[in-house]
Amino acid sequence: MFSNEDYLADLLVEAGYITAVQLRDTRAALDANQTIIKYLLSAGTITEEQVSETLANNAGVPFVIIHQLNLDPSIITSIPDDVVRRFRAIPIADDGTFLTVAVSDPLNFETLDSLPHVTGREINFTCSTPTDIANHLRQFYNSEEEQTKDINNEFNVSTGDTEAGAETGDAPVIRLVQQTLTDAFRLKASDIHIEPLETSVRVRYRLDGKLVHVDSHPKKLLPAIIARLKVMSGTMSIAEKRLPQDGRIQLKMGDKEVDLRVSSVPSNHGESIVMRILDKTALLLGLPELGFFSDDQAQFEKLLGLPDGIILVTGPTGSGKTTTLYACLNVINRPDKKIITVEDPVEYELPGINQVMVKAEIGMSFAAALRAMLRQAPNIIMIGEIRDAETANIAINASLTGHLVFSTLHTNDAPSAVARLADIGVKPFLIASAVRSILAQRLVRKLCPICKAPAELTEKQLRALHLDISRVTDSSIYGPTGCEKCRGNGYRGRMGIFELFNIDDEVRSLINTEQTTTQLRRRARELGMRTLREDGIRKILAGITSAEEVIHATMGDLE
């Protein structure tokens, strides 16, 4: 309930609400499942108002009784619902400069530090009773509060016995973990990070590529949380805490099937868990949903109809390469085609497609899997990543013998993929013969369609984008604002920006004669290839994303 009950009890003595003798006798009477403030409250020795007023005086903030305030109804929407519930912080006034909120524990430094960052506002704190805050949450914020309140009442005391809550079994931990997973899925997070700190457990979600702090729990809950997640995975050992482990959790969220890829790593403050959320609805994405404009989509769909050759998707980690490959397979997956994939690991299960997972520890490498796959007479092969010369050469030989091959590489742009293949030992004439097209991509956040507002590009942005002001005057340029739907950050969802490099006969000649990446890039531009930044500019001018996003995502694009 409160962050430091022993300290609070001493404050109550100083305030004259209890005597030193009462405090001494109460401490002597406590059993292992009780905390001192709860005991004094249940015995009627003190009231919630006295406790909260003492806390307020000590913290130097006003004490308020929320239900006696004449609140402006519009104040309810000044903080998103999930933020109000997470911090149990009730907005009560807004003068345009400072937002005033009421909390039950003004000594909770996690709330004091995090709330201004999460809301993007200057905050004035006041103190109210936990019951007053809970009643207001129930009345004005949605029903998910009830489940969260139960969990917090069980666990939000950091000074009790380390086995507090054991008398009710594991149900509170189960609810806590389930709520964490449900909230992450509801917010469309891609990852959940559960990280032990020195005195607490931090929970962060990766939302649209950015890590966001969403909750903190007492450190004593860490073993129970880790154990629950390991049990849910079915394959991870609860007893093993010294070595990294991997697992997988399958859940049903409403009518959707969701997979979580779980990774645990021991750290100096305990085990850290990261879960990648694999939403199977991503399998249904078409090329427009990925961010392709109609002209690039038409070009790329022609490539998907080729009978053989290699199509490469390039970009750094986290740029959406795997999602693009799955979308490609979804487009061409038909009963008359046999498709086999080799992946490390298999992230999504694709209906009608044979998927093979790499297991290097037993000799099932990419190269070994590819050799076996070719004996299965596939039409189309997807290789999760080309990492070495052996895998690259097998893939190229497969493409030259009538197979259409999809794979990924880690390069900054499309023309650089040719040099990368040469660096790992592939002969130039084989690259020229096999590769049909190279798609480089990045992810940028999409502006929230509800709150985006008209904006003007600054001189600095125009220079960074190499953009002439004449192209801007008739365009619909928007910037982020922030609303409840986008959690105040102005963006909702992500999409790709692309650089499509098709290989023609002249490019093949350049590759055969080992010309530089600069020369290949020059020829690609002559063929009409738009750079990543140029494709991003089209999406800025269409009002889909912001200049800041494109500039940040294409820092390495010099043209």
XYZ file of C-alpha atoms in Angstrom:
559
model
C 0.000 0.000 0.000
C 2.768 2.449 0.940
C 6.424 2.462 -0.028
C 8.009 2.359 3.464
C 5.668 1.386 6.277
C 8.197 1.448 9.127
C 9.164 5.024 8.276
C 5.495 5.964 7.929
C 4.722 4.509 11.358
C 7.400 6.722 12.922
C 5.857 9.742 11.156
C 2.472 8.886 12.663
C 4.053 8.969 16.148
C 5.588 12.379 15.398
C 2.193 13.633 14.181
C 0.552 12.482 17.442
C -1.863 10.001 15.864
C -0.357 7.089 17.825
C 2.020 6.894 20.777
C 5.462 5.351 20.871
C 4.087 2.699 23.258
C 1.266 1.814 20.842
C 3.800 1.501 18.038
C 6.080 -0.728 20.128
C 3.175 -2.968 21.173
C 1.879 -3.179 17.604
C 5.276 -4.259 16.258
C 5.454 -6.957 18.902
C 1.959 -8.227 18.011
C 2.513 -8.480 14.230
C 2.577 -11.912 12.631
C 4.464 -12.838 9.464
C 1.563 -12.037 7.121
C 0.801 -8.536 8.412
C 2.322 -5.120 7.899
C 2.229 -2.418 10.506
C 0.028 0.143 8.718
C -2.525 -2.478 7.669
C -2.658 -3.717 11.268
C -3.204 -0.230 12.683
C -5.890 0.495 10.091
C -7.737 -2.784 10.670
C -7.640 -2.232 14.428
C -9.144 1.235 14.022
C -6.158 2.860 15.736
C -5.668 5.216 12.809
C -7.674 6.258 9.744
C -6.701 6.397 6.092
C -7.118 10.170 6.155
C -4.613 10.457 9.008
C -2.103 8.277 7.180
C -2.448 10.184 3.899
C -2.323 13.587 5.581
C 0.854 12.537 7.408
C 2.399 11.418 4.133
C 1.393 14.670 2.440
C 2.884 16.818 5.215
C 6.120 14.857 5.145
C 6.409 15.122 1.344
C 5.500 18.802 1.357
C 2.456 18.368 -0.890
C -1.235 19.239 -0.337
C -3.677 16.638 1.017
C -6.905 16.456 -1.032
C -10.190 14.573 -0.789
C -11.000 13.863 -4.427
C -14.721 13.163 -4.028
C -15.188 16.602 -2.439
C -13.563 18.420 -5.355
C -15.631 19.976 -8.124
C -13.619 18.522 -10.988
C -13.921 19.764 -14.569
C -15.206 16.690 -16.537
C -12.628 17.336 -19.298
C -9.784 16.698 -16.828
C -10.475 12.954 -17.064
C -8.964 12.783 -20.573
C -5.837 14.796 -19.757
C -3.914 11.561 -19.061
C -4.516 8.310 -21.008
C -6.516 5.691 -19.091
C -3.715 3.138 -18.992
C -1.284 5.703 -17.539
C -3.799 6.675 -14.840
C -4.286 3.028 -13.910
C -0.614 2.157 -14.046
C 0.503 4.932 -11.700
C -2.828 5.241 -9.831
C -2.504 8.981 -10.434
C -5.746 10.969 -10.734
C -5.656 14.254 -12.719
C -7.517 16.927 -10.752
C -6.475 20.257 -12.327
C -4.703 21.656 -15.390
C -3.688 25.313 -15.685
C -2.044 24.839 -19.075
C 1.457 24.826 -17.588
C 1.213 22.358 -14.738
C -0.956 19.249 -14.513
C -1.988 18.522 -10.918
C -2.482 14.870 -9.975
C -3.412 13.038 -6.801
C -1.503 9.930 -5.708
C -1.803 7.791 -2.596
C 1.943 7.568 -1.958
C 3.923 10.784 -2.576
C 7.068 8.959 -1.402
C 6.950 6.568 -4.378
C 9.908 7.929 -6.339
C 9.195 5.665 -9.330
C 5.930 7.551 -9.867
C 7.494 10.941 -9.161
C 10.254 10.317 -11.720
C 8.295 8.462 -14.411
C 4.963 10.264 -14.650
C 6.347 13.557 -16.087
C 8.269 11.602 -18.747
C 5.315 9.378 -19.674
C 2.822 12.264 -19.904
C 5.242 14.848 -21.302
C 3.897 17.370 -18.780
C 5.142 19.305 -15.763
C 3.422 17.674 -12.770
C 2.264 19.059 -9.431
C 1.651 16.191 -6.993
C -0.969 16.066 -4.256
C -1.876 13.231 -1.892
C -5.203 11.453 -1.372
C -6.312 8.234 0.324
C -5.988 4.874 -1.477
C -9.748 4.328 -1.126
C -10.568 7.736 -2.591
C -8.297 7.040 -5.557
C -9.659 3.496 -6.052
C -13.266 4.759 -6.021
C -12.446 7.449 -8.579
C -10.681 4.926 -10.825
C -13.689 2.611 -10.648
C -16.111 5.419 -11.443
C -14.333 7.194 -14.291
C -11.816 4.761 -15.814
C -12.430 1.433 -17.450
C -13.045 -1.883 -15.744
C -9.521 -3.216 -16.247
C -8.739 -1.193 -13.130
C -10.510 -3.754 -10.970
C -8.050 -6.514 -11.863
C -5.068 -4.211 -11.561
C -6.303 -2.939 -8.159
C -6.549 -6.475 -6.792
C -2.995 -7.188 -7.867
C -1.650 -3.963 -6.398
C -3.428 -4.516 -3.092
C -1.748 -7.920 -2.864
C 1.719 -6.770 -3.808
C 2.325 -3.044 -3.474
C 3.980 -3.294 -0.036
C 7.757 -3.525 -0.131
C 8.473 -3.947 3.601
C 6.466 -7.074 4.445
C 7.674 -10.641 4.685
C 9.215 -12.009 1.464
C 6.475 -14.650 1.297
C 3.631 -12.107 1.603
C 0.593 -13.265 -0.346
C 1.553 -16.929 -0.086
C -1.608 -17.708 1.841
C -3.683 -17.051 -1.273
C -1.525 -19.302 -3.430
C -0.081 -18.354 -6.817
C -3.263 -16.739 -8.194
C -2.076 -13.103 -7.756
C 1.171 -13.814 -9.630
C -0.782 -15.551 -12.378
C -3.076 -12.534 -12.691
C -0.135 -10.147 -12.664
C 1.672 -12.000 -15.468
C -1.538 -12.383 -17.467
C -2.283 -8.657 -17.135
C 1.241 -7.801 -18.319
C 0.852 -10.003 -21.408
C -2.685 -8.783 -22.132
C -1.736 -5.106 -21.865
C 1.259 -5.636 -24.157
C -0.903 -7.296 -26.799
C -3.620 -4.626 -26.474
C -1.037 -1.874 -26.988
C 0.446 -3.756 -29.983
C 3.862 -4.064 -28.341
C 6.466 -6.107 -30.211
C 8.487 -7.048 -27.110
C 8.061 -7.289 -23.339
C 11.135 -6.672 -21.152
C 11.027 -7.809 -17.507
C 14.238 -6.515 -15.950
C 15.483 -6.879 -12.364
C 16.946 -3.704 -10.892
C 18.585 -3.296 -7.487
C 15.351 -2.786 -5.530
C 12.541 -3.355 -8.048
C 11.432 -5.195 -11.166
C 11.000 -2.969 -14.213
C 8.547 -3.802 -17.004
C 8.997 -2.167 -20.394
C 7.204 -2.626 -23.714
C 8.658 -1.933 -27.136
C 5.989 0.140 -28.860
C 6.545 1.080 -32.506
C 10.247 0.377 -32.064
C 10.671 2.487 -28.883
C 11.127 1.067 -25.374
C 8.553 2.504 -22.946
C 8.534 2.015 -19.176
C 5.078 0.764 -18.146
C 5.316 -0.642 -14.622
C 7.467 -1.480 -11.613
C 6.971 -4.231 -9.036
C 8.608 -5.035 -5.695
C 11.842 -6.989 -6.107
C 10.475 -9.867 -4.014
C 8.069 -10.740 -6.871
C 10.866 -11.507 -9.344
C 11.264 -15.265 -8.559
C 7.502 -15.848 -8.809
C 7.183 -13.902 -12.074
C 10.141 -15.718 -13.672
C 8.864 -19.099 -12.474
C 5.392 -18.435 -13.867
C 6.735 -17.522 -17.304
C 9.032 -20.551 -17.374
C 6.127 -22.830 -16.471
C 4.026 -21.276 -19.243
C 6.804 -21.975 -21.761
C 6.735 -25.677 -20.933
C 10.402 -26.204 -21.817
C 12.394 -23.846 -19.577
C 13.830 -25.089 -16.273
C 12.737 -23.287 -13.105
C 15.741 -24.677 -11.240
C 18.323 -23.352 -13.745
C 19.071 -19.694 -12.993
C 22.729 -19.494 -14.017
C 22.478 -20.131 -17.777
C 20.488 -18.477 -20.588
C 17.364 -20.334 -21.690
C 14.898 -20.050 -24.567
C 11.274 -21.074 -24.765
C 7.964 -20.380 -26.402
C 4.528 -19.511 -25.014
C 1.304 -19.934 -26.985
C -1.708 -17.876 -25.888
C -5.189 -17.048 -27.074
C -6.034 -13.339 -26.770
C -9.749 -13.077 -27.515
C -10.128 -14.778 -30.872
C -6.457 -14.393 -31.835
C -3.641 -16.910 -31.524
C -0.443 -15.321 -30.218
C 3.037 -16.811 -29.835
C 5.676 -15.386 -27.518
C 9.350 -16.215 -28.010
C 10.886 -16.174 -24.527
C 14.544 -15.576 -23.657
C 15.981 -15.543 -20.131
C 19.470 -14.285 -19.236
C 21.060 -14.120 -15.761
C 22.099 -10.602 -14.731
C 23.740 -9.081 -11.682
C 20.334 -8.442 -10.032
C 18.595 -11.668 -11.105
C 17.190 -13.245 -14.239
C 16.015 -10.935 -17.021
C 13.233 -12.040 -19.383
C 12.507 -10.703 -22.868
C 9.475 -11.913 -24.805
C 8.988 -11.258 -28.520
C 5.274 -11.108 -29.361
C 4.539 -12.907 -32.610
C 1.041 -11.849 -33.650
C -0.154 -14.265 -36.323
C -2.334 -11.576 -37.892
C 0.929 -10.196 -39.327
C 0.907 -13.198 -41.677
C -2.112 -11.749 -43.436
C -0.395 -8.488 -44.339
C -0.359 -7.625 -48.005
C 2.220 -5.452 -49.723
C 0.192 -2.213 -49.289
C 0.032 -2.808 -45.508
C 3.823 -3.109 -45.447
C 4.098 0.414 -46.879
C 4.467 -0.184 -50.619
C 3.030 2.494 -52.867
C 1.242 1.178 -55.956
C 4.165 1.657 -58.378
C 6.691 -0.192 -56.174
C 4.073 -2.833 -55.395
C 3.520 -3.510 -59.097
C 7.272 -3.927 -59.653
C 7.667 -6.205 -56.661
C 4.675 -8.379 -57.563
C 6.262 -9.020 -60.986
C 9.357 -10.295 -59.197
C 7.238 -12.659 -57.071
C 6.002 -14.251 -60.289
C 9.509 -15.174 -61.515
C 10.192 -18.916 -61.919
C 13.743 -18.785 -60.539
C 16.512 -16.548 -59.210
C 17.257 -14.928 -55.848
C 15.352 -12.035 -54.305
C 17.170 -10.468 -51.347
C 15.748 -8.257 -48.597
C 18.379 -6.209 -46.762
C 18.549 -3.925 -43.760
C 19.764 -3.845 -40.159
C 18.265 -5.885 -37.312
C 14.725 -4.758 -36.542
C 13.993 -3.304 -39.975
C 11.138 -5.712 -40.749
C 12.936 -8.033 -43.198
C 11.325 -11.236 -41.879
C 7.827 -9.718 -41.992
C 8.400 -8.756 -45.634
C 9.540 -12.292 -46.501
C 6.475 -13.794 -44.837
C 4.228 -11.363 -46.720
C 5.887 -12.448 -49.978
C 5.279 -16.113 -49.203
C 1.683 -15.316 -48.269
C 1.164 -13.739 -51.719
C 2.589 -16.698 -53.679
C 1.409 -19.562 -51.432
C -0.841 -21.639 -53.713
C -1.725 -25.353 -53.848
C 0.316 -25.840 -57.046
C 3.530 -24.522 -55.398
C 5.725 -26.365 -52.907
C 7.370 -23.897 -50.527
C 10.034 -24.818 -47.961
C 11.676 -22.436 -45.484
C 14.768 -22.807 -43.318
C 14.769 -20.413 -40.359
C 16.569 -19.711 -37.103
C 14.164 -19.819 -35.346
C 10.780 -20.432 -36.978
C 8.929 -17.312 -35.841
C 5.518 -17.851 -37.443
C 3.864 -21.078 -38.520
C 2.624 -20.667 -42.082
C -0.254 -22.929 -43.205
C 0.579 -25.015 -46.262
C 4.322 -24.338 -46.056
C 7.050 -26.748 -44.916
C 9.213 -24.981 -42.331
C 12.560 -26.267 -41.063
C 14.287 -24.868 -37.967
C 18.069 -24.617 -37.792
C 19.637 -26.575 -34.914
C 23.368 -26.007 -35.182
C 24.117 -28.038 -32.033
C 23.058 -31.240 -33.806
C 24.563 -30.323 -37.170
C 21.377 -28.906 -38.697
C 22.939 -25.714 -40.079
C 21.479 -23.509 -42.803
C 23.674 -25.277 -45.354
C 22.741 -28.792 -44.153
C 19.046 -27.924 -44.137
C 19.289 -26.449 -47.639
C 20.909 -29.577 -49.055
C 18.127 -31.692 -47.591
C 15.447 -29.292 -48.804
C 16.597 -29.511 -52.418
C 15.919 -33.258 -52.365
C 12.300 -32.419 -51.495
C 11.768 -30.846 -54.959
C 10.441 -27.448 -53.854
C 9.429 -24.657 -56.233
C 10.205 -21.865 -53.761
C 12.768 -21.686 -50.956
C 13.052 -19.122 -48.180
C 16.307 -18.882 -46.223
C 16.063 -16.847 -43.028
C 19.498 -15.287 -43.537
C 22.576 -15.850 -45.721
C 25.424 -15.854 -43.202
C 28.318 -17.657 -44.892
C 29.744 -18.691 -48.260
C 28.475 -22.271 -48.034
C 24.859 -21.197 -47.524
C 25.169 -18.501 -50.210
C 26.585 -20.873 -52.806
C 23.936 -23.537 -52.177
C 21.222 -20.863 -52.474
C 22.698 -19.572 -55.724
C 23.022 -23.070 -57.185
C 19.383 -23.710 -56.231
C 18.305 -20.543 -58.029
C 20.281 -21.521 -61.132
C 18.587 -24.931 -61.236
C 15.032 -23.599 -61.374
C 14.122 -22.531 -57.845
C 12.903 -19.126 -56.674
C 14.876 -18.245 -53.538
C 14.120 -15.567 -50.941
C 16.601 -14.539 -48.259
C 17.952 -11.642 -46.188
C 21.293 -9.916 -45.716
C 22.532 -7.311 -43.252
C 23.523 -4.334 -45.425
C 22.679 -0.642 -45.247
C 21.363 -0.274 -48.799
C 20.442 -2.412 -51.799
C 23.572 -2.072 -54.006
C 25.830 -2.929 -51.013
C 24.350 -6.457 -50.967
C 26.451 -7.318 -54.029
C 29.671 -6.389 -52.213
C 28.489 -8.298 -49.132
C 27.997 -11.514 -51.116
C 31.443 -11.057 -52.689
C 32.972 -10.475 -49.234
C 31.708 -13.818 -47.927
C 33.237 -15.617 -50.908
C 30.633 -15.808 -53.690
C 32.083 -15.482 -57.196
C 30.917 -12.318 -59.049
C 29.670 -14.253 -62.090
C 27.431 -16.340 -59.813
C 26.006 -13.210 -58.169
C 25.326 -11.691 -61.583
C 23.647 -14.860 -62.852
C 21.453 -15.588 -59.832
C 20.313 -12.353 -58.193
C 17.172 -10.863 -59.721
C 16.428 -8.016 -57.333
C 17.491 -6.529 -53.981
C 15.075 -4.730 -51.669
C 16.497 -2.556 -48.874
C 14.128 -1.345 -46.183
C 13.718 0.537 -42.906
C 10.769 1.015 -40.573
C 9.299 4.421 -39.749
C 6.457 5.240 -37.376
C 3.131 6.280 -38.888
C 1.473 9.450 -37.669
C -1.604 8.903 -35.534
C -4.542 9.478 -37.924
C -6.676 10.927 -35.119
C -4.417 13.668 -33.791
C -1.884 14.431 -36.535
C -1.784 18.135 -37.326
C -0.594 20.204 -40.320
C 3.086 21.099 -40.023
C 5.782 22.977 -41.906
C 9.249 21.663 -42.666
C 12.095 23.684 -41.159
C 15.083 24.858 -43.164
C 17.205 22.253 -41.378
C 14.800 19.462 -42.345
C 14.648 20.622 -45.957
C 18.454 20.540 -46.147
C 18.653 17.123 -44.497
C 16.126 15.705 -46.939
C 17.669 17.473 -49.975
C 14.151 18.701 -50.637
C 13.208 21.760 -52.685
C 10.602 24.036 -51.115
C 8.608 23.956 -54.380
C 7.759 20.272 -53.764
C 6.306 21.108 -50.371
C 3.875 23.926 -51.152
C 1.091 21.742 -52.582
C 1.603 18.780 -50.253
C -0.212 17.680 -47.109
C 2.570 17.639 -44.540
C 1.695 16.651 -40.995
C 3.474 16.285 -37.676
C 2.806 14.432 -34.395
C 0.574 15.927 -31.695
C -0.458 13.245 -29.203
C -3.807 11.950 -27.932
C -5.210 9.171 -25.765
C -5.335 6.703 -28.663
C -1.603 7.033 -29.400
C -0.654 7.317 -25.696
C 0.425 10.906 -26.213
C 3.336 10.283 -28.595
C 1.674 11.199 -31.899
C 2.396 7.909 -33.696
C 0.499 4.637 -34.125
C 2.015 1.670 -35.950
C 4.927 1.416 -38.354
C 5.472 0.900 -42.055
C 8.392 0.338 -44.398
C 10.314 2.674 -46.631
C 11.962 0.852 -49.514
C 14.803 0.906 -52.034
C 14.197 -1.568 -54.886
C 17.245 -2.419 -57.048
C 16.370 -4.556 -60.080
C 19.286 -6.269 -61.840
C 19.388 -5.734 -65.627
C 21.962 -6.877 -68.197
C 24.133 -3.779 -67.777
C 24.192 -4.212 -63.999
C 25.155 -7.865 -64.487
C 28.062 -6.694 -66.637
C 29.148 -4.272 -63.891
C 28.976 -7.070 -61.298
C 30.968 -9.442 -63.515
C 33.733 -6.867 -63.907
C 33.733 -6.235 -60.127
C 32.756 -2.583 -60.314
C 32.395 -0.629 -57.077
C 29.205 -0.198 -55.065
C 29.207 3.493 -56.048
C 29.088 2.550 -59.737
C 26.328 0.025 -59.116
C 24.376 2.624 -57.197
C 24.786 5.163 -60.009
C 23.420 2.653 -62.531
C 20.554 1.774 -60.175
C 19.582 5.453 -59.996
C 19.662 5.655 -63.791
C 17.241 2.710 -63.860
C 14.873 4.717 -61.664
C 15.651 3.303 -58.239
C 14.449 5.566 -55.442
C 16.663 5.676 -52.392
C 15.311 4.930 -48.942
C 15.222 8.635 -48.176
C 13.412 9.478 -51.421
C 10.749 6.877 -50.688
C 10.474 8.332 -47.186
C 10.004 11.805 -48.651
C 7.059 10.534 -50.714
C 5.447 9.329 -47.495
C 6.136 12.647 -45.748
C 4.480 14.536 -48.623
C 1.529 12.136 -48.456
C 1.045 12.969 -44.772
C 1.691 9.401 -43.577
C 4.859 9.956 -41.527
C 6.949 12.865 -40.285
C 10.213 14.376 -41.455
C 11.875 13.498 -38.131
C 11.110 9.807 -38.616
C 12.507 9.642 -42.146
C 15.635 11.624 -41.302
C 16.321 9.383 -38.294
C 15.756 6.148 -40.264
C 17.941 7.178 -43.221
C 20.936 8.789 -41.541
C 23.253 6.724 -43.752
C 21.559 7.753 -47.000
C 23.875 10.347 -48.508
C 21.876 11.016 -51.659
